[in-house]
Coordinates of C-alpha atoms in Angstrom, one line a residue:
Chain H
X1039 CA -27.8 -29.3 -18.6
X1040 CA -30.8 -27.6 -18.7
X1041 CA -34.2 -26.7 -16.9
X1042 CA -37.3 -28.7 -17.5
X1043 CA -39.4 -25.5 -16.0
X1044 CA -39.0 -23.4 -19.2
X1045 CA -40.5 -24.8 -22.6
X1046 CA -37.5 -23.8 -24.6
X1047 CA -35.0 -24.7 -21.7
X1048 CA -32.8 -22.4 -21.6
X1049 CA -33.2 -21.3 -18.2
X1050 CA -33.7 -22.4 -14.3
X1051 CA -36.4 -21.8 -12.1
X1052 CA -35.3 -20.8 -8.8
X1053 CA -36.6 -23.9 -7.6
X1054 CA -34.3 -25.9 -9.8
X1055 CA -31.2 -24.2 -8.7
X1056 CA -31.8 -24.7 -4.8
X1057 CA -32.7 -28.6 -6.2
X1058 CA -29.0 -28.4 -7.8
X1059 CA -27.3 -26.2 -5.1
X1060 CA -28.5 -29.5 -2.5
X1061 CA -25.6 -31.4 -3.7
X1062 CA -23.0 -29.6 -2.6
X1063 CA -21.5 -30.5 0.6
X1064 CA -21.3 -29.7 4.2
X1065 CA -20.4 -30.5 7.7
X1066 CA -22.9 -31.7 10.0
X1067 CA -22.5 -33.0 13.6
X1068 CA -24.7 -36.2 13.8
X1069 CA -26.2 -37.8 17.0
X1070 CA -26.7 -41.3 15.7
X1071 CA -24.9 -44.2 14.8
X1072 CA -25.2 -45.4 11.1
X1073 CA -23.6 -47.2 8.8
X1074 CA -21.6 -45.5 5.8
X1075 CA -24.3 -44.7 2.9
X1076 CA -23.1 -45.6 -0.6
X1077 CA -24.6 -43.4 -2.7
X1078 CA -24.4 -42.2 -6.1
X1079 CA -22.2 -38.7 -5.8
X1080 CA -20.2 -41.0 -3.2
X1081 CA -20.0 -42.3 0.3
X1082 CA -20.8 -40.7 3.2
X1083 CA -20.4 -41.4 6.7
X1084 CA -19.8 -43.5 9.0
X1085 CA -21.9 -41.6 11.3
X1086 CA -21.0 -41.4 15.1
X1087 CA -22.7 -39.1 17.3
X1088 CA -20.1 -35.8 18.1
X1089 CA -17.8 -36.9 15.2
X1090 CA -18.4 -34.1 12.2
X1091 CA -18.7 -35.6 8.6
X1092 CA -19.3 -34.1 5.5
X1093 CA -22.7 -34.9 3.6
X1094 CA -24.8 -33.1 1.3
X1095 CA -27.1 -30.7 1.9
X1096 CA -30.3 -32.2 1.2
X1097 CA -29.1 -35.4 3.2
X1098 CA -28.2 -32.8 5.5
X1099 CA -31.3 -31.1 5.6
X1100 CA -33.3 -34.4 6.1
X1101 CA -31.4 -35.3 8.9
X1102 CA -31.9 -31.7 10.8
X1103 CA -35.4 -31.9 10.1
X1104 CA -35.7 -35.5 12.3
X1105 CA -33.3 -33.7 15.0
X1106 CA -30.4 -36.3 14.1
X1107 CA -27.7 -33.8 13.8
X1108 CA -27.1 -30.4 14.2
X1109 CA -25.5 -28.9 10.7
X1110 CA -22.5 -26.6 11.3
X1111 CA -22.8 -23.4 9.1
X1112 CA -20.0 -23.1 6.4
X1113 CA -17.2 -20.7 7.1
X1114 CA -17.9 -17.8 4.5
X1115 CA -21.3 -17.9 6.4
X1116 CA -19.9 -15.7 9.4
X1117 CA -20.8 -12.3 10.7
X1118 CA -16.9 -11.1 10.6
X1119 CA -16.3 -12.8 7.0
X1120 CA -19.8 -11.5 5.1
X1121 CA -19.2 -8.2 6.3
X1122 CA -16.0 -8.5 5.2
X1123 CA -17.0 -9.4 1.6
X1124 CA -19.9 -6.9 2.1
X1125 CA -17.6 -3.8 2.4
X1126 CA -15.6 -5.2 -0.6
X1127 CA -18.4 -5.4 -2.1
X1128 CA -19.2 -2.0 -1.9
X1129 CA -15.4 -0.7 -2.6
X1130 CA -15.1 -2.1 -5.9
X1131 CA -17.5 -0.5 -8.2
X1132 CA -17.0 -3.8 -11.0
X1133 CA -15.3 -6.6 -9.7
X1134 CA -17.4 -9.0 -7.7
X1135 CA -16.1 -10.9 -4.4
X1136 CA -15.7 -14.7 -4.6
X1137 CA -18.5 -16.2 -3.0
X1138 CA -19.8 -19.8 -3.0
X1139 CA -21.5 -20.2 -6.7
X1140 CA -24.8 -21.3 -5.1
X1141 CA -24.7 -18.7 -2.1
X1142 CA -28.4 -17.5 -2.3
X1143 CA -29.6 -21.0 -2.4
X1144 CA -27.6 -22.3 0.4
X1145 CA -28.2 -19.5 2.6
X1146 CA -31.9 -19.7 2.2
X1147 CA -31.9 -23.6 2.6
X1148 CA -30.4 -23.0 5.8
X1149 CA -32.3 -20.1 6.8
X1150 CA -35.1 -22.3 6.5
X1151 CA -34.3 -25.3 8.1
X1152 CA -31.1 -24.8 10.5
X1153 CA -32.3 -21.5 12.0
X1154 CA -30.8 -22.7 15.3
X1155 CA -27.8 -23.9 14.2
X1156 CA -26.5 -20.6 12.6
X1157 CA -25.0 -18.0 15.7
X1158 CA -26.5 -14.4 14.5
X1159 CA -28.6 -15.3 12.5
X1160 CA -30.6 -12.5 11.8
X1161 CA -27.2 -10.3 11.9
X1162 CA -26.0 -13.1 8.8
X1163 CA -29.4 -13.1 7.3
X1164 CA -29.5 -9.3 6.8
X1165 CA -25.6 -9.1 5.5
X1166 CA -26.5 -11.6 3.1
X1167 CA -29.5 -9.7 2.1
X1168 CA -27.3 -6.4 2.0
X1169 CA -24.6 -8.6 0.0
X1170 CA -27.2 -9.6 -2.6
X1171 CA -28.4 -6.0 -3.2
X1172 CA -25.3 -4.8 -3.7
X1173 CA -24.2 -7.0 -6.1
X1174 CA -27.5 -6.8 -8.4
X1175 CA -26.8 -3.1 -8.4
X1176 CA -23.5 -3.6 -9.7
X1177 CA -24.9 -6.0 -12.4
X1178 CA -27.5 -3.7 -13.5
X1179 CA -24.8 -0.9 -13.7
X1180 CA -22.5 -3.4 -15.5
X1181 CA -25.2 -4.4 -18.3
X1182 CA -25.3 -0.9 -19.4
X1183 CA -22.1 -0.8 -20.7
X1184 CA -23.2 -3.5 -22.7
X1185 CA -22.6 -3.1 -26.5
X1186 CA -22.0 -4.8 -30.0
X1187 CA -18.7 -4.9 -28.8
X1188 CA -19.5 -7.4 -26.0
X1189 CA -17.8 -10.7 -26.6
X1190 CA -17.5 -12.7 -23.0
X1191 CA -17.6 -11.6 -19.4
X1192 CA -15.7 -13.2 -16.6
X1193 CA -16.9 -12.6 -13.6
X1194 CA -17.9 -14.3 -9.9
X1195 CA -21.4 -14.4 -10.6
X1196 CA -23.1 -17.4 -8.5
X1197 CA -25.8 -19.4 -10.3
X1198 CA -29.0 -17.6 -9.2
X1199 CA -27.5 -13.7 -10.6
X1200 CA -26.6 -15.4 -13.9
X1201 CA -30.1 -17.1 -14.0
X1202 CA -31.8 -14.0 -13.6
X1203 CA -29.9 -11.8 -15.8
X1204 CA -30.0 -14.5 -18.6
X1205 CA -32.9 -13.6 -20.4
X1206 CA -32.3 -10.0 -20.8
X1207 CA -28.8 -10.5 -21.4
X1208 CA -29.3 -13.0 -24.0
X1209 CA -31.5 -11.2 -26.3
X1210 CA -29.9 -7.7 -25.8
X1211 CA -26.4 -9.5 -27.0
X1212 CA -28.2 -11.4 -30.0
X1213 CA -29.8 -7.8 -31.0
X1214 CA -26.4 -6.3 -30.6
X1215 CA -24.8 -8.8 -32.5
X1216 CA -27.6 -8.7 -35.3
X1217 CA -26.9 -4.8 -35.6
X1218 CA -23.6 -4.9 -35.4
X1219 CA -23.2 -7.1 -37.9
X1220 CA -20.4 -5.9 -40.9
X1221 CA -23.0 -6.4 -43.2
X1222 CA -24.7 -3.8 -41.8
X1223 CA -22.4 -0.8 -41.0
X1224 CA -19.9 0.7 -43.1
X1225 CA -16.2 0.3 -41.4
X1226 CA -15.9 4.1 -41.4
X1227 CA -19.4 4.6 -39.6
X1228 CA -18.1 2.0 -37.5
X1229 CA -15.6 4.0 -35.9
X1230 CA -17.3 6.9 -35.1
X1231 CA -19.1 4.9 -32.2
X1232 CA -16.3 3.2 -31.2
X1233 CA -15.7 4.4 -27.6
X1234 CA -11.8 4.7 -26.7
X1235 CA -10.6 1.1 -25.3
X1236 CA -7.8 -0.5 -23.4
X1237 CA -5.0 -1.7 -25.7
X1238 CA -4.1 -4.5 -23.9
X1239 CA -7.3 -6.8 -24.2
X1240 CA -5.6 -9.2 -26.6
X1241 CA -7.1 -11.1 -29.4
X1242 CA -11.2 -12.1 -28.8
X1243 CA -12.5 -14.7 -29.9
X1244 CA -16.2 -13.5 -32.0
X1245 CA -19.4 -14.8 -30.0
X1246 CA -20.9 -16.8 -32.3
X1247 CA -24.7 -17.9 -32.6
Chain P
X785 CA -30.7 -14.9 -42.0
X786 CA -34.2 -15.1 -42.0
X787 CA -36.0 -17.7 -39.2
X788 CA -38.7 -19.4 -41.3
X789 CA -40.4 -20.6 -38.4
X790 CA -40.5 -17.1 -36.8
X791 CA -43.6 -15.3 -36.6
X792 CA -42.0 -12.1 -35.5
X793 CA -39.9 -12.4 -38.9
X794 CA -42.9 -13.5 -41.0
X795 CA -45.1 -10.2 -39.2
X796 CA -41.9 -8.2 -40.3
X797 CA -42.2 -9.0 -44.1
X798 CA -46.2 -7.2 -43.6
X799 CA -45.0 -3.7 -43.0
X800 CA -45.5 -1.4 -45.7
X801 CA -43.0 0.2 -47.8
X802 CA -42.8 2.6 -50.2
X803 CA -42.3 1.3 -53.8
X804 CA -42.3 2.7 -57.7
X805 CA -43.5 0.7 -60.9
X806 CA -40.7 0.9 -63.0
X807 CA -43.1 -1.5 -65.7
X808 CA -46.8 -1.7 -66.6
X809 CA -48.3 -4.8 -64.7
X810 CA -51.5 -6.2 -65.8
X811 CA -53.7 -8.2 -63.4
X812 CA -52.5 -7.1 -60.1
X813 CA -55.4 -5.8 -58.9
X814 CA -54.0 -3.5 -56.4
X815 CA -56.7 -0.5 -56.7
X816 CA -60.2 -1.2 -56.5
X817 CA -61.2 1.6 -57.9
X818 CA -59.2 0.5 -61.3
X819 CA -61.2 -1.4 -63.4
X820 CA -58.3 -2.4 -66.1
X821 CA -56.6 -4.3 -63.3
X822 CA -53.6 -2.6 -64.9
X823 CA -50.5 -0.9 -62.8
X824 CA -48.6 2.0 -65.4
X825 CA -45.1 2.8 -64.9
X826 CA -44.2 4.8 -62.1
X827 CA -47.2 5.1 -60.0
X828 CA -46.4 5.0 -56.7
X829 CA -47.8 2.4 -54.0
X830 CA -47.3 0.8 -50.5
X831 CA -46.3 -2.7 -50.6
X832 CA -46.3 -5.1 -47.8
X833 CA -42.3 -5.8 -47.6
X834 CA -42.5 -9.2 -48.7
X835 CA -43.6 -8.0 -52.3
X836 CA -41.6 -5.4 -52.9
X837 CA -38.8 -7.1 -52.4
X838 CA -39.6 -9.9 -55.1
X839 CA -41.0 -7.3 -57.3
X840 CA -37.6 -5.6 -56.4
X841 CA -35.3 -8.1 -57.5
X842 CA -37.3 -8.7 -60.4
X843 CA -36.6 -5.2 -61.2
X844 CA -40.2 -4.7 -61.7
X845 CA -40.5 -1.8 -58.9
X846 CA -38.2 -0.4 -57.0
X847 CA -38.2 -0.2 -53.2
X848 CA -37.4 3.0 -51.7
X849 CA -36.7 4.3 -47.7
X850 CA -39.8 3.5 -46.0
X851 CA -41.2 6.6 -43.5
X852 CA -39.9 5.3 -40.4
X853 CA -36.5 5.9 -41.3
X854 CA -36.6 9.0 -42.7
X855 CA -35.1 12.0 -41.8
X856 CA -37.4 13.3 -38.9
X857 CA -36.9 10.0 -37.0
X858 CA -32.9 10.4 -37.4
X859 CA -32.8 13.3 -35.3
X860 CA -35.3 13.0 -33.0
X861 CA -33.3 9.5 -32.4
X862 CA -30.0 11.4 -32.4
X863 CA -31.5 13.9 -29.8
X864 CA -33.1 11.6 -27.8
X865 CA -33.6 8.1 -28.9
X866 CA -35.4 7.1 -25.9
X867 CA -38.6 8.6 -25.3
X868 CA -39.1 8.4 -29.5
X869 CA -41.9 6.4 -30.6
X870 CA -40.8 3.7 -32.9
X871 CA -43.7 1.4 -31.9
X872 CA -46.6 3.7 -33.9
X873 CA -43.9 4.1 -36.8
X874 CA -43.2 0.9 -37.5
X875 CA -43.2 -1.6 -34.5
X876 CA -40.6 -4.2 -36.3
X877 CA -38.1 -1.0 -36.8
X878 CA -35.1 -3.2 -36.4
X879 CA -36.2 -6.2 -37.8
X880 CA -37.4 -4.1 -41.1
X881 CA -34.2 -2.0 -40.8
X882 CA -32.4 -5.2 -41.3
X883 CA -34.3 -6.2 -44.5
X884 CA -34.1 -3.0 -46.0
X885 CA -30.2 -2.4 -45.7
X886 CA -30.1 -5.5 -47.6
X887 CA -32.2 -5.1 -50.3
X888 CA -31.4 -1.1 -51.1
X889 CA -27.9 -1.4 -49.5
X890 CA -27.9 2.0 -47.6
X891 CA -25.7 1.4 -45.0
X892 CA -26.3 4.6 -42.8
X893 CA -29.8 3.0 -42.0
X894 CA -27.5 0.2 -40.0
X895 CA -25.4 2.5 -37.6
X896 CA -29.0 4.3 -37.2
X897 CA -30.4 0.9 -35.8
X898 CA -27.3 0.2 -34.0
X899 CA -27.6 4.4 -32.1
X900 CA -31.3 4.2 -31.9
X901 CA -30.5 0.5 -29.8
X902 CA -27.7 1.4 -27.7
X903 CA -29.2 4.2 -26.4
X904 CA -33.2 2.6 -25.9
X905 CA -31.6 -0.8 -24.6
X906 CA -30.5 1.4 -21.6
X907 CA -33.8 2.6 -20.9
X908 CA -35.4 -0.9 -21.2
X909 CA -32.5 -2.1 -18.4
X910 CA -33.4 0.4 -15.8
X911 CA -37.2 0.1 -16.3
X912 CA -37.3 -3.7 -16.3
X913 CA -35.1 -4.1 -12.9
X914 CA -36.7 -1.6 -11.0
X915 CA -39.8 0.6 -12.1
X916 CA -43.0 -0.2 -10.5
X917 CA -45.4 -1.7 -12.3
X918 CA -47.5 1.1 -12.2
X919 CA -45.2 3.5 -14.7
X920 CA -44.8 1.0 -17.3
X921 CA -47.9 1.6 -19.3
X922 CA -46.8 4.7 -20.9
X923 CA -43.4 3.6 -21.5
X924 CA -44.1 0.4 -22.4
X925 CA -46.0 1.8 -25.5
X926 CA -43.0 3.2 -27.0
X927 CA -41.1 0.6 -27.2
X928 CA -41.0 -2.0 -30.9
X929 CA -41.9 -5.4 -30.7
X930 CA -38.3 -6.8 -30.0
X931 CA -38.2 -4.2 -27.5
X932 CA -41.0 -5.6 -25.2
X933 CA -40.1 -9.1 -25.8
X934 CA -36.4 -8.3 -24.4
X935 CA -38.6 -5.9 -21.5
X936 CA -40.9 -9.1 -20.5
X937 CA -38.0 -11.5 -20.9
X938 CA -36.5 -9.2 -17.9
X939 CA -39.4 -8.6 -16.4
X940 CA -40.3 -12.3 -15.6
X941 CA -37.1 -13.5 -14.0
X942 CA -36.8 -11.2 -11.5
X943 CA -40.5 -12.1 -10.8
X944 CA -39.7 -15.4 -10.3
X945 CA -36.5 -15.0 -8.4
X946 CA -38.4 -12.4 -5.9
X947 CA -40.8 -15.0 -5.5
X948 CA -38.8 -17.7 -4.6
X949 CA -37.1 -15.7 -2.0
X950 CA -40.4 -14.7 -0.5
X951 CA -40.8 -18.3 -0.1
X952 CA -44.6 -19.3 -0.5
X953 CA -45.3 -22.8 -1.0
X954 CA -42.2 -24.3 -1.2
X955 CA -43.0 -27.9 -2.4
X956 CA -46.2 -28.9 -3.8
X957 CA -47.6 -32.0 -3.2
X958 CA -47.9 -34.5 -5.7
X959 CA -52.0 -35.3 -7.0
X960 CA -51.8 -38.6 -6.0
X961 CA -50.9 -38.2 -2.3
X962 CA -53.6 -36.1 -1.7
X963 CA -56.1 -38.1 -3.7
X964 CA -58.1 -41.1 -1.9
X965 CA -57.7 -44.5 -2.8
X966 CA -60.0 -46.4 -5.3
X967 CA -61.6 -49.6 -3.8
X968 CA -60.3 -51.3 -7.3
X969 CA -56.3 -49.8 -7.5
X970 CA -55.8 -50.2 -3.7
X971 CA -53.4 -53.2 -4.6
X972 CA -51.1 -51.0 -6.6
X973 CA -51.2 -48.2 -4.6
X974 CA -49.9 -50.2 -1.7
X975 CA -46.8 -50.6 -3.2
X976 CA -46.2 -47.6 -4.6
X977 CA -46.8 -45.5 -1.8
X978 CA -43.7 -46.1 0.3
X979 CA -41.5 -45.5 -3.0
X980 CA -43.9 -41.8 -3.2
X981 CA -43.0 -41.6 0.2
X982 CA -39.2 -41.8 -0.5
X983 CA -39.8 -39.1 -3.0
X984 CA -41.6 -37.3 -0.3
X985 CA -37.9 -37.4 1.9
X986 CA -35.9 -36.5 -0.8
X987 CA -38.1 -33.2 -1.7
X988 CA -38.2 -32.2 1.9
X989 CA -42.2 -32.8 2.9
X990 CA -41.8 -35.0 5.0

């Protein structure tokens, strides 16, 4: 899949992303009656007023917005579990918590349009801010490491960090790769800027282009 | 390796390098002041890349280490490769590195490339996620061509993503709803308002 904002499409606007991050799912508290909806990504419903169901988020969103439900926040969207995650966070200099992949968007979707809905919100929306910081500091500190040597990267990135790093990251690799290339670097110069390395990595497999 | 359709890589192949006759060449034309049109044996001249390198393999001339990669630039790049400025000594450094390891096949000019990136690609990480706009000028100038494309590339997406967060105007609305109806499509748009409309729910403006 890709973005229909960029000409070459290789990346997302922002807007795209919150566009994809409506279809995930979550629990709302209608006050109407209504009939199951058959949809594409599934049925949803019945809807009775008081009985939680699980929708998603731009059906959600619609339905908040005509004061037919009230949506009931996720559960990694608490003031006891973010600062959890936010102190974690800030313990671990390079691993990265597990957070929802579409966590910016969501939060912002809701900030937007279930302000009421959320208890502390401005307590949640700052830890979320603080959360967000933290982790683009980590990834900036991360890239620098960066090198020819750079095959794949596993880590709990959520769609919007990888989106904005993609760019950069993407041509600094493909320069990498272009320079580090056999062809041109003798094996013995090679290993004078080889830095000293865990044994244990295993075999990689060579990005290729 | 070569992109044909790559104007970067086609701009690359119009830096000059350094090249020796090794043959007499008649009808060149390469100095005006010359009136026999005539090239003699070793007589040294500056060669946009993309002719040496067929006079090169021809054995006609031979190529040899153009300026940028000499051995001033090697240390200054070993002391401190990035403040040097390899944009007013050649701005496709890499991209002419490249070509030149091979076509004269001197291989230090590689790990050179690979120091001289390592060490700038840094400097382009930090300036591109947080400087102010305001320092970039002088650094910016520095900095080859694949340098600033990599800078911008950076540059542009956390633009975009700060932006977004800011909010602004968060949908826009399509021309047509905004747009009064014509006397002579009034039919038409009467049915395909309510399906805009539906659009108009799905986005959010309602």
């Amino acid at each position: 899949m890709s973005g229909q904002s960029d000409p070459r499409g290789s990346t997302f606007s922002a807007a795209e992303l919150e566009f994809l991050a409506e279809d995930e799912t979550m629990e709302i508290v209608p006050n109407l009656s209504m009939e199951r909806l058959s949809l594409i990504s599934g049925d949803f419903g019945p809807f009775r007023p008081q009985i939680a169901t699980q929708v998603p988020i731009w059906l959600a969103v619609a339905l908040k917005k005509r004061g037919k439900c009230t949506i009931r926040p996720p559960d990694w969207m608490s003031v006891e579990k973010l600062t959890q995650v936010l102190e974690a966070e800030r313990d671990s200099a390079s691993s990265f918590e597990a957070l929802p992949f579409h966590y910016v968007e969501i939060s912002r979707l809701l900030f937007d349009h279930a302000r009421d809905d959320i208890p502390d919100v401005y307590m949640v929306r700052s830890l979320i801010e603080d959360i967000k910081d933290v982790r683009f500091h980590k990834i900036g500190t991360g890239l620098e490491k960066l090198s020819s040597r750079t095959y794949a990267m596993k880590l709990n990135l959520s769609a919007m960090e990888v989106n904005v790093i993609r760019p950069f990251v993407t041509g600094g690799l493909e320069t990498f790769y272009k320079l580090g290339n056999p062809e041109m670097i003798q094996e013995s110069e090679r290993q004078e800027f080889r830095r000293p390395q865990a044994a244990d990595r295993g075999p990689r497999r060579e990005l290729r282009r | 390796m070569a992109q044909y359709y790559d104007i970067d890589d086609i701009l690359a192949d119009e830096e000059l390098v350094p090249a020796v006759f090794l043959e007499a060449i008649n009808g060149v034309g390469l100095f005006e002041s010359n009136d026999t049109n005539r090239v003699e044996p070793r007589s040294k001249v500056e060669l946009p890349f993309w002719l040496a390198r067929e006079l090169h393999l021809r054995q006609a001339a031979s190529v040899s280490m153009p300026p940028c990669f000499n051995k001033k630039t090697r240390e200054e790049i070993g002391a401190d490769g990035a403040h040097v400025d390899l944009r007013t000594r050649c701005s496709y450094f890499y991209e002419l590195g490249c070509k030149i390891v091979q076509l004269i096949g001197d291989k230090t000019i590689g790990s050179l490339l690979l120091v001289a990136f390592q060490t700038r690609y840094k400097e382009v990480l930090i300036k591109a996620h947080t400087a102010a706009s305001a320092l970039t000028p002088k650094f910016l100038s520095l900095l080859t061509k694949e340098e600033i494309k990599l800078y911008d590339a950076a540059k542009s997406s956390t633009a975009a993503f700060r932006n977004w967060r800011m909010g602004g105007p968060r949908f826009q609305k399509a021309s047509v709803l905004g747009r009064k109806r014509k006397p002579i499509g009034e039919k038409n748009m009467h049915f395909c308002l309510p399906a805009l409309w539906r659009i108009g729910y799905r986005l959010g403006c309602s």
